[in-house]
PDB file of C-alpha atoms in Angstrom:
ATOM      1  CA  UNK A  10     -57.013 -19.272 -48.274  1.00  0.00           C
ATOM      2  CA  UNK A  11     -56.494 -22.075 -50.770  1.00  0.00           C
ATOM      3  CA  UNK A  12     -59.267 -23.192 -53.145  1.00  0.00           C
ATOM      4  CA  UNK A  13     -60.032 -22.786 -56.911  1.00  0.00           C
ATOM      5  CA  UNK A  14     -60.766 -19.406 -58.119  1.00  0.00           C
ATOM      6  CA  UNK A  15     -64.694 -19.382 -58.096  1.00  0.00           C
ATOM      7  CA  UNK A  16     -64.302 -20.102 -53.955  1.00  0.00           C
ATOM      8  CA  UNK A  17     -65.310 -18.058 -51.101  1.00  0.00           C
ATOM      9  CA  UNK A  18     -63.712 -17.025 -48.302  1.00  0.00           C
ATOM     10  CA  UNK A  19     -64.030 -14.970 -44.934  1.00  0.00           C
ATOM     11  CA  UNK A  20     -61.411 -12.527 -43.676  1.00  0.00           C
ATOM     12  CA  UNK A  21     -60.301 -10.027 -41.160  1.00  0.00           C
ATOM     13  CA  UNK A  22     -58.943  -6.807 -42.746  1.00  0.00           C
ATOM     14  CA  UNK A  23     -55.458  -6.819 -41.481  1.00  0.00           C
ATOM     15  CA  UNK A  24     -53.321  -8.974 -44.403  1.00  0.00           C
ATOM     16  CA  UNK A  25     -52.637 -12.551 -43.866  1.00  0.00           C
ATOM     17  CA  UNK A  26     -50.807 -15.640 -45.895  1.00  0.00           C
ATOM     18  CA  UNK A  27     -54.296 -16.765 -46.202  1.00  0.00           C
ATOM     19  CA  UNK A  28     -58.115 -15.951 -45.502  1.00  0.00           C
ATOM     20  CA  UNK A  29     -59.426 -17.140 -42.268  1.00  0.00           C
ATOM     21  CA  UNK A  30     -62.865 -19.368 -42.752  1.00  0.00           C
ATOM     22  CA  UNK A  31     -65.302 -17.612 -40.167  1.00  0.00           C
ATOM     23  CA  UNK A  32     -68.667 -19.072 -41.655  1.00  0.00           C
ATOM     24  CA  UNK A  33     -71.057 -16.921 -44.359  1.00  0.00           C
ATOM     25  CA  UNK A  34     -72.699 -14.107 -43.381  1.00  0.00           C
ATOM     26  CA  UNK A  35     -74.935 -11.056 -45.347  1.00  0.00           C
ATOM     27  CA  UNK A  36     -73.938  -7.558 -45.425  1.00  0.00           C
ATOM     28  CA  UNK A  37     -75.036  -5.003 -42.982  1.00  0.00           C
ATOM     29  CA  UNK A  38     -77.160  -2.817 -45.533  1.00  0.00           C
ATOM     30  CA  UNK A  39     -80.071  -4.053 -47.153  1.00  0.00           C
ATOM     31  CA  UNK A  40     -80.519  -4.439 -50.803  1.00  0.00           C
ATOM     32  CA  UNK A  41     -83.324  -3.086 -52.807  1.00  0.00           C
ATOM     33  CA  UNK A  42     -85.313  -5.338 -54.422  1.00  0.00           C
ATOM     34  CA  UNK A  43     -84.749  -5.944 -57.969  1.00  0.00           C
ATOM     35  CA  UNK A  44     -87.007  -4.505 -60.674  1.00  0.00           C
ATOM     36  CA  UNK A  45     -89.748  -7.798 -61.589  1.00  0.00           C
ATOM     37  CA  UNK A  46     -88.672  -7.807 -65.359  1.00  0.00           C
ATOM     38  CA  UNK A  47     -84.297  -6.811 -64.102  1.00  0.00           C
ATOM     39  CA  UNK A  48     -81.962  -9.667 -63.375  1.00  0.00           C
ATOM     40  CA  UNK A  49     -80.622 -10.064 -59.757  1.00  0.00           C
ATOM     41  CA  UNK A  50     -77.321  -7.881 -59.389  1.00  0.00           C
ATOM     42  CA  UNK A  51     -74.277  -9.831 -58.839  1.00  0.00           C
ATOM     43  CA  UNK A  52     -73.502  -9.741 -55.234  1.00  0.00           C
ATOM     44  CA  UNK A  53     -70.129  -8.078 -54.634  1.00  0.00           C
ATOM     45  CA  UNK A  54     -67.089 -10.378 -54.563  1.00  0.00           C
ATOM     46  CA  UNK A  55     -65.942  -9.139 -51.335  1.00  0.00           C
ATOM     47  CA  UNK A  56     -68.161  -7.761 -49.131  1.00  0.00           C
ATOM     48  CA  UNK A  57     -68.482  -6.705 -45.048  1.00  0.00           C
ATOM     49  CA  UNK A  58     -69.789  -9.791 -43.050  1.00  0.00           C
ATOM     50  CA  UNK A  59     -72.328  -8.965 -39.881  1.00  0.00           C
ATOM     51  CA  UNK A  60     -71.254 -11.054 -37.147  1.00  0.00           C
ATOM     52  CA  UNK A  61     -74.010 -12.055 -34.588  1.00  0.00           C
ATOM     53  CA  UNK A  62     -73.667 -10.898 -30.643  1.00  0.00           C
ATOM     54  CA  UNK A  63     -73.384 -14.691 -29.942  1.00  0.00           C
ATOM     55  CA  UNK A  64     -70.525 -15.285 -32.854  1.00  0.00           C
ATOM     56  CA  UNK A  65     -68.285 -11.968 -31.717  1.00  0.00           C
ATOM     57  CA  UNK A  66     -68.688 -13.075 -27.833  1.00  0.00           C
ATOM     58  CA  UNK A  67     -66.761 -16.741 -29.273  1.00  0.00           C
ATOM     59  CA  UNK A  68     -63.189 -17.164 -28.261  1.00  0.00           C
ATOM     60  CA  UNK A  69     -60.937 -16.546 -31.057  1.00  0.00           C
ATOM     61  CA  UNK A  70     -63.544 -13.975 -32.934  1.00  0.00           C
ATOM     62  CA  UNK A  71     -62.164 -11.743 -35.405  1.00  0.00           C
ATOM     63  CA  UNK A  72     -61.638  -8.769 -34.366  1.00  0.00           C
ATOM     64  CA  UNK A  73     -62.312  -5.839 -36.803  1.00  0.00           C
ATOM     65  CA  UNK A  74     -64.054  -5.939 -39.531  1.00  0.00           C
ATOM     66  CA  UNK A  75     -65.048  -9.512 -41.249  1.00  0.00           C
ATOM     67  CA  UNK A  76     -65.557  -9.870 -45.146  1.00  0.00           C
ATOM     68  CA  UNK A  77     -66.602 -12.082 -47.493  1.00  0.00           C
ATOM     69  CA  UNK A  78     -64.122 -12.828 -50.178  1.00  0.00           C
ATOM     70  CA  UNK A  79     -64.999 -14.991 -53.316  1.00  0.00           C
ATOM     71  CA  UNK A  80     -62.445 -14.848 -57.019  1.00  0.00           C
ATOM     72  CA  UNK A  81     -65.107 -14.598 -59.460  1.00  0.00           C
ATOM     73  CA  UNK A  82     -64.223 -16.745 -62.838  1.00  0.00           C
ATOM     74  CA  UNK A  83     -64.054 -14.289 -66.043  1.00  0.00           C
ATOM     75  CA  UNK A  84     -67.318 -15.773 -67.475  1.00  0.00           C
ATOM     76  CA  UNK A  85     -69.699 -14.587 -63.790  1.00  0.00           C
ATOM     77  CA  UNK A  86     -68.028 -11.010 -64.316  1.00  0.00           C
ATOM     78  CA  UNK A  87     -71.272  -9.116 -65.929  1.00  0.00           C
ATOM     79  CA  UNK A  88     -70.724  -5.997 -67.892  1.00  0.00           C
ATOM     80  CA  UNK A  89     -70.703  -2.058 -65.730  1.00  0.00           C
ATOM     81  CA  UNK A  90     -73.867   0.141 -65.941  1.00  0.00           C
ATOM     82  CA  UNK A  91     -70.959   2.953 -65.851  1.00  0.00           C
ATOM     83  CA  UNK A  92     -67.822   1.887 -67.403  1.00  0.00           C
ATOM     84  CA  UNK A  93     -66.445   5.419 -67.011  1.00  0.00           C
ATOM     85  CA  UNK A  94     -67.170   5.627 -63.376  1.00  0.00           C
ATOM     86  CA  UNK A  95     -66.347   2.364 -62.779  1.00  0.00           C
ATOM     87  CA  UNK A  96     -62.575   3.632 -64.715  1.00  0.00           C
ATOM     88  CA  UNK A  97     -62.528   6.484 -62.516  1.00  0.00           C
ATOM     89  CA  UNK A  98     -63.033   4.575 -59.190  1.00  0.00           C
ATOM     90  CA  UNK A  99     -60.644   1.775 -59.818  1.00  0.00           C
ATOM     91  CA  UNK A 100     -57.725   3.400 -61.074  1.00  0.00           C
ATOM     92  CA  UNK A 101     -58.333   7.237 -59.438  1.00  0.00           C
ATOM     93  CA  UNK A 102     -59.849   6.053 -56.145  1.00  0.00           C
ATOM     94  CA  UNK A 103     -58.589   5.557 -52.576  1.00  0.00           C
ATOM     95  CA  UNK A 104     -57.305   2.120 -51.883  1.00  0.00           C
ATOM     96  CA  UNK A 105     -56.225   1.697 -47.744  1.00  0.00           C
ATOM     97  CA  UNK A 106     -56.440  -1.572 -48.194  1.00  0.00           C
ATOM     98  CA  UNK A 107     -56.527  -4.908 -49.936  1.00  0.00           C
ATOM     99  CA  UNK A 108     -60.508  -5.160 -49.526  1.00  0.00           C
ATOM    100  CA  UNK A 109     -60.290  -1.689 -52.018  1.00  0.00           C
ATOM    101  CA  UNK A 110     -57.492  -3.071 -54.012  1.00  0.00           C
ATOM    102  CA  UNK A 111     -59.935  -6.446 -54.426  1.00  0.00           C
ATOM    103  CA  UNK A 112     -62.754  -4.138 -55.563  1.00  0.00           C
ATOM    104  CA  UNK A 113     -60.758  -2.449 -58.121  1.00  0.00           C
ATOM    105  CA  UNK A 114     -59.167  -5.402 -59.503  1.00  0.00           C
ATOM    106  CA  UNK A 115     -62.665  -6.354 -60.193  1.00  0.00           C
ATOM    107  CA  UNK A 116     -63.363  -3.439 -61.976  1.00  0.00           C
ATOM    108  CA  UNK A 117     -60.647  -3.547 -64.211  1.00  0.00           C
ATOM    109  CA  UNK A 118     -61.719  -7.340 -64.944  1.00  0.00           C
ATOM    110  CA  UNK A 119     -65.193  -6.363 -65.587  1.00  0.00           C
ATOM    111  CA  UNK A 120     -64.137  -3.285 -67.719  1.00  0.00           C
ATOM    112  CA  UNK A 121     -61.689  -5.599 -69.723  1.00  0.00           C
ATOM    113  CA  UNK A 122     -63.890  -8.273 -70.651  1.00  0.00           C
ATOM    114  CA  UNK A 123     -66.914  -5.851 -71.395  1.00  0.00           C
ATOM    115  CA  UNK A 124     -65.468  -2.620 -72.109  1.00  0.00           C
ATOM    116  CA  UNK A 125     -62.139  -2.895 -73.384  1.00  0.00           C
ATOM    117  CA  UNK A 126     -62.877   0.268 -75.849  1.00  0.00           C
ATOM    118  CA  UNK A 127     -63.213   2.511 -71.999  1.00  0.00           C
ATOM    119  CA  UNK A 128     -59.895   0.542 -70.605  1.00  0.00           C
ATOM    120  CA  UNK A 129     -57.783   1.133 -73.281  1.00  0.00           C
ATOM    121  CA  UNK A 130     -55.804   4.570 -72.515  1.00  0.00           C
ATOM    122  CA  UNK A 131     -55.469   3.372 -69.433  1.00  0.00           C
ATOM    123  CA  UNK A 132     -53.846  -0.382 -69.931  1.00  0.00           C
ATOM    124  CA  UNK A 133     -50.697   0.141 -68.535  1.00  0.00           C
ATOM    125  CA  UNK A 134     -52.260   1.319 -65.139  1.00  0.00           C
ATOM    126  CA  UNK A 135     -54.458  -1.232 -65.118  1.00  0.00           C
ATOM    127  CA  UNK A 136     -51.510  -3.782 -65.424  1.00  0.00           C
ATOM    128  CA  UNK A 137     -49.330  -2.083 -62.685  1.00  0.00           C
ATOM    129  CA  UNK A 138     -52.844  -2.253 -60.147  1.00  0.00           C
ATOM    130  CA  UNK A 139     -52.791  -6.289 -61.118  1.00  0.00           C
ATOM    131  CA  UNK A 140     -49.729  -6.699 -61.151  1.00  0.00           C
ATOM    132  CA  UNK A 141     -48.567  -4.716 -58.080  1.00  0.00           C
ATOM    133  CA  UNK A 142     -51.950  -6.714 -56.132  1.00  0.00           C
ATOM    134  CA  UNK A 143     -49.999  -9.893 -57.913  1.00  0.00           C
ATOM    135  CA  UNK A 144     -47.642  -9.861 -55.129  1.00  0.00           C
ATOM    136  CA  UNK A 145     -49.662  -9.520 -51.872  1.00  0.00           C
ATOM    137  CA  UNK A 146     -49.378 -11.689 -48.940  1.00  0.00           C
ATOM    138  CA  UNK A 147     -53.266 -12.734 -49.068  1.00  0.00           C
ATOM    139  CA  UNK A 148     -53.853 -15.135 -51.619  1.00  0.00           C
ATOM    140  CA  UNK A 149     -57.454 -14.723 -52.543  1.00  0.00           C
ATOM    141  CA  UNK A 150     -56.031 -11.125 -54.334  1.00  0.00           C
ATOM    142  CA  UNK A 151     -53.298 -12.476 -55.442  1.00  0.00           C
ATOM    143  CA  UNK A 152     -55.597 -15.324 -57.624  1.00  0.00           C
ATOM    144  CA  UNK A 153     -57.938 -12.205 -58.414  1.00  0.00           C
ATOM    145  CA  UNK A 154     -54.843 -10.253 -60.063  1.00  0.00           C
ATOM    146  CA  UNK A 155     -53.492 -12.597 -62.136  1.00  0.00           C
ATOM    147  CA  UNK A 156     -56.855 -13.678 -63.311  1.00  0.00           C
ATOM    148  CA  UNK A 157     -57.165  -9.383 -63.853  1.00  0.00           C
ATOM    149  CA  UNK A 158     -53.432 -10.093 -66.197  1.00  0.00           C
ATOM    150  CA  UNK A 159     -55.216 -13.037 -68.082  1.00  0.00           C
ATOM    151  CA  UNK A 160     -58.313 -11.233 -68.869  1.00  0.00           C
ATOM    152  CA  UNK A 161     -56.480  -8.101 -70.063  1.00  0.00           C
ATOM    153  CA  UNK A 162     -53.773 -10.161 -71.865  1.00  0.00           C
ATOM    154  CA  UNK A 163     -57.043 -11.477 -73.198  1.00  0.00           C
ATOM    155  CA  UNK A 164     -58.684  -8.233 -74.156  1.00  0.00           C
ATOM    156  CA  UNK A 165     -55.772  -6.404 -76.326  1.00  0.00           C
ATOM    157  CA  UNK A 166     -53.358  -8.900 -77.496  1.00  0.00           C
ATOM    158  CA  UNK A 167     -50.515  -7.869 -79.700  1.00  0.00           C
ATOM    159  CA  UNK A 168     -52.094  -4.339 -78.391  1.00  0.00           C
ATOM    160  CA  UNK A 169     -50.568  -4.492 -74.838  1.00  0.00           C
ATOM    161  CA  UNK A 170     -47.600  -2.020 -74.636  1.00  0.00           C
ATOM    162  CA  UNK A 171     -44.609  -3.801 -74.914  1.00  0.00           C
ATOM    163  CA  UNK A 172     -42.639  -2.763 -71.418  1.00  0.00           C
ATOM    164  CA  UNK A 173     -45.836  -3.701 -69.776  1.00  0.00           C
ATOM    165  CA  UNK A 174     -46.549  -7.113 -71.614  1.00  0.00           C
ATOM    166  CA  UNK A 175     -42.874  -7.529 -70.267  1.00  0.00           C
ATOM    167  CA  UNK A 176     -43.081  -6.866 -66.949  1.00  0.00           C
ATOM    168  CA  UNK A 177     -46.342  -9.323 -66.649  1.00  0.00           C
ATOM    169  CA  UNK A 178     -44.068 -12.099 -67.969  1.00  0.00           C
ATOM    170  CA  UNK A 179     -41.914 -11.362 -65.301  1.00  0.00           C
ATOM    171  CA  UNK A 180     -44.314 -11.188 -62.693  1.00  0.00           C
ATOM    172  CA  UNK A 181     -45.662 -13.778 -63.690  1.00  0.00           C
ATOM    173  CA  UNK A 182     -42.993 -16.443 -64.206  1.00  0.00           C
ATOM    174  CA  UNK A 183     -41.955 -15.410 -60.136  1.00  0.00           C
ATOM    175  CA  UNK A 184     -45.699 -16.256 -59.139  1.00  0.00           C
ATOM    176  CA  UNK A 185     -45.174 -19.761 -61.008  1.00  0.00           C
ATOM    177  CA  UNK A 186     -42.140 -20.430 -58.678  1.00  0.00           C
ATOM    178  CA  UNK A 187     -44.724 -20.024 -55.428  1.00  0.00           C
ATOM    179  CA  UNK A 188     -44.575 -22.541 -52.883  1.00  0.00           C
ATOM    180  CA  UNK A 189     -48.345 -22.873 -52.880  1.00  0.00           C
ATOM    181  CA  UNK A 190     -49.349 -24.996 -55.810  1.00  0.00           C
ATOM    182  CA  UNK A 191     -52.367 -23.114 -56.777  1.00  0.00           C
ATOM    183  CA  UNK A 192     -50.932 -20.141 -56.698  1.00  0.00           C
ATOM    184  CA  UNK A 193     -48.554 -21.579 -59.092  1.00  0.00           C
ATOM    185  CA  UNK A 194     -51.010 -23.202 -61.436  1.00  0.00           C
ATOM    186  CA  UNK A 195     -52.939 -19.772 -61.670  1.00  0.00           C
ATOM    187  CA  UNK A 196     -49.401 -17.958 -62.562  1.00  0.00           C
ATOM    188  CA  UNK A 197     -49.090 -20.681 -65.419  1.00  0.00           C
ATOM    189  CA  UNK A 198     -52.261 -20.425 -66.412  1.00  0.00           C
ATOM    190  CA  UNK A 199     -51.950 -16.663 -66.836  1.00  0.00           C
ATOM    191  CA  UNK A 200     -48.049 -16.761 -68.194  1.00  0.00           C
ATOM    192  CA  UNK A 201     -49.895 -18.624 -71.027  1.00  0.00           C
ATOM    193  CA  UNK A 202     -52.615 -16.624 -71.970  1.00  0.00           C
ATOM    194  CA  UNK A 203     -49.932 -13.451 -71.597  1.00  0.00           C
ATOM    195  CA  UNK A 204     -47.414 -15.538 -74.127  1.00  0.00           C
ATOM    196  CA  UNK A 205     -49.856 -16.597 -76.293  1.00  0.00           C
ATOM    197  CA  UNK A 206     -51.856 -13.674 -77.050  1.00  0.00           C
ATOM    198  CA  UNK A 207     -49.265 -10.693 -76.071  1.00  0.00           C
ATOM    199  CA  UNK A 208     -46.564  -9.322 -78.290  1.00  0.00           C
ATOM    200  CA  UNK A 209     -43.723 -11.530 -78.986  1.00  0.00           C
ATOM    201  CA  UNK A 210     -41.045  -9.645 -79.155  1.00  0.00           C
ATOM    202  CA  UNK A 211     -42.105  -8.391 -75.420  1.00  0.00           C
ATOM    203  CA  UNK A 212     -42.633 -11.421 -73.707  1.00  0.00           C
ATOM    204  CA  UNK A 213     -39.493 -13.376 -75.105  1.00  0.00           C
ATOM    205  CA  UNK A 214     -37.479 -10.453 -72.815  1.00  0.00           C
ATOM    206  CA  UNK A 215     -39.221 -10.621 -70.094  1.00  0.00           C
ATOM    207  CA  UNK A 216     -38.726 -14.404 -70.090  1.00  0.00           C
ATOM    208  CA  UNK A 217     -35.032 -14.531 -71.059  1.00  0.00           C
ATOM    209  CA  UNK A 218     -34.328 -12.414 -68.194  1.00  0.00           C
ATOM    210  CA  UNK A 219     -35.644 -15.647 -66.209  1.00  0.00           C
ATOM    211  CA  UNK A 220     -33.436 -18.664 -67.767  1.00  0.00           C
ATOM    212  CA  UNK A 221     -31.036 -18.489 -65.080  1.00  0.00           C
ATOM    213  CA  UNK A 222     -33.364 -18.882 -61.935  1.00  0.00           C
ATOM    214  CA  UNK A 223     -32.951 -20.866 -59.695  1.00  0.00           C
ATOM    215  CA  UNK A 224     -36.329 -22.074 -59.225  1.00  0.00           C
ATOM    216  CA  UNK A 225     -36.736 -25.083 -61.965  1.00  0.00           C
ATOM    217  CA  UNK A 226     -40.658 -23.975 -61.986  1.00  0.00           C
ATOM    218  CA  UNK A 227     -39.694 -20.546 -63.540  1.00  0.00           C
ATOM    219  CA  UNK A 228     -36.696 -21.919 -65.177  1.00  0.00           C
ATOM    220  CA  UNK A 229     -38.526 -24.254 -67.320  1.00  0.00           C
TER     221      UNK A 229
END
């Protein structure tokens, strides 16, 4: 799916170029109600969608299961109740999918921009998650990872280790050759804040490998 990176999407679990639009739905479980004096939780960014009898009886219904998929801008990401768990599940849990490799980019997002302190030891996995998810065929993750590379690029700076910070300039100068413009104007947007805020030293390899392309996009 195209769109800017606060949209919403629906999708069928088996990977696609692009999300499928099947219409808004609510998940399946229930949520407790909110404490009076709490905040509303943030609804998850991609969630399981409960079709209706009538909508699964259409022609041309997904078949499987249907989710919800929205790339949440950096400033709507709220801080973890348990950054440690929240560590432990994005980096050390299961992932059979991209809906699991969505959630955990999330996480890493969330823990960067509210817990870098937690993250830290455990950057350069956090990198290889975004940057591996940087690369999938369904676009929705791929927005959601290189936002993940801005806000960590964000988060340490000069900190990043330097064969990371130059593999995401890599990465990242590829993306900005993509044949779909807004996947192309989030790789920019993310080869800057990487550049700008990274080490030096790093990200002028990782972009010298590059002067040769082909692609005038990455070349420049």
């Amino acid at each position: 799916g195209g769109g800017g990176d606060g949209g919403s999407s629906a999708a069928t679990a088996p990977a696609t170029d692009d999300d499928a639009p099947v219409g808004r739905g609510v998940d399946s479980t229930p949520s407790p109600e909110p404490a009076p004096d709490s905040p509303p939780a943030p609804a998850p960014s991609c969630r399981v969608l409960k079709l209706t009898d009538e909508e699964a009886r259409m022609n041309g219904a997904p078949q499987g299961a249907v989710f919800s998929v929205e790339v949440p801008r950096s400033e709507d990401l709220a801080a973890l109740e348990e950054p440690g768990a929240a560590l432990r599940e994005a980096l050390d849990g299961p992932r059979d999918g991209w809906p699991e490799t969505h959630a955990a980019v999330e996480l890493v997002r969330r823990l960067a921009l509210h817990h870098a302190a937690v993250l830290r030891p455990r950057v350069p996995e956090a990198l290889q998650l975004a940057l591996g998810a940087a690369g999938s065929l369904r676009s929705s993750l791929v927005r959601h990872a290189l936002l993940c590379v801005s806000d960590v690029a964000t988060a340490y700076g000069e900190a990043l280790p330097g064969p990371d910070a130059t593999e995401a300039v890599e990465v990242l100068l590829k993306r900005c050759g993509s044949d779909k413009r807004f996947i192309a104007q989030a790789a920019r947007a993310a080869l800057d804040t990487a550049v700008s805020r990274g080490p030096c030293a790093a990200s002028l390899r990782g972009a010298l490998r590059h002067v040769d392309s082909r692609s005038p996009e990455v070349a420049a």
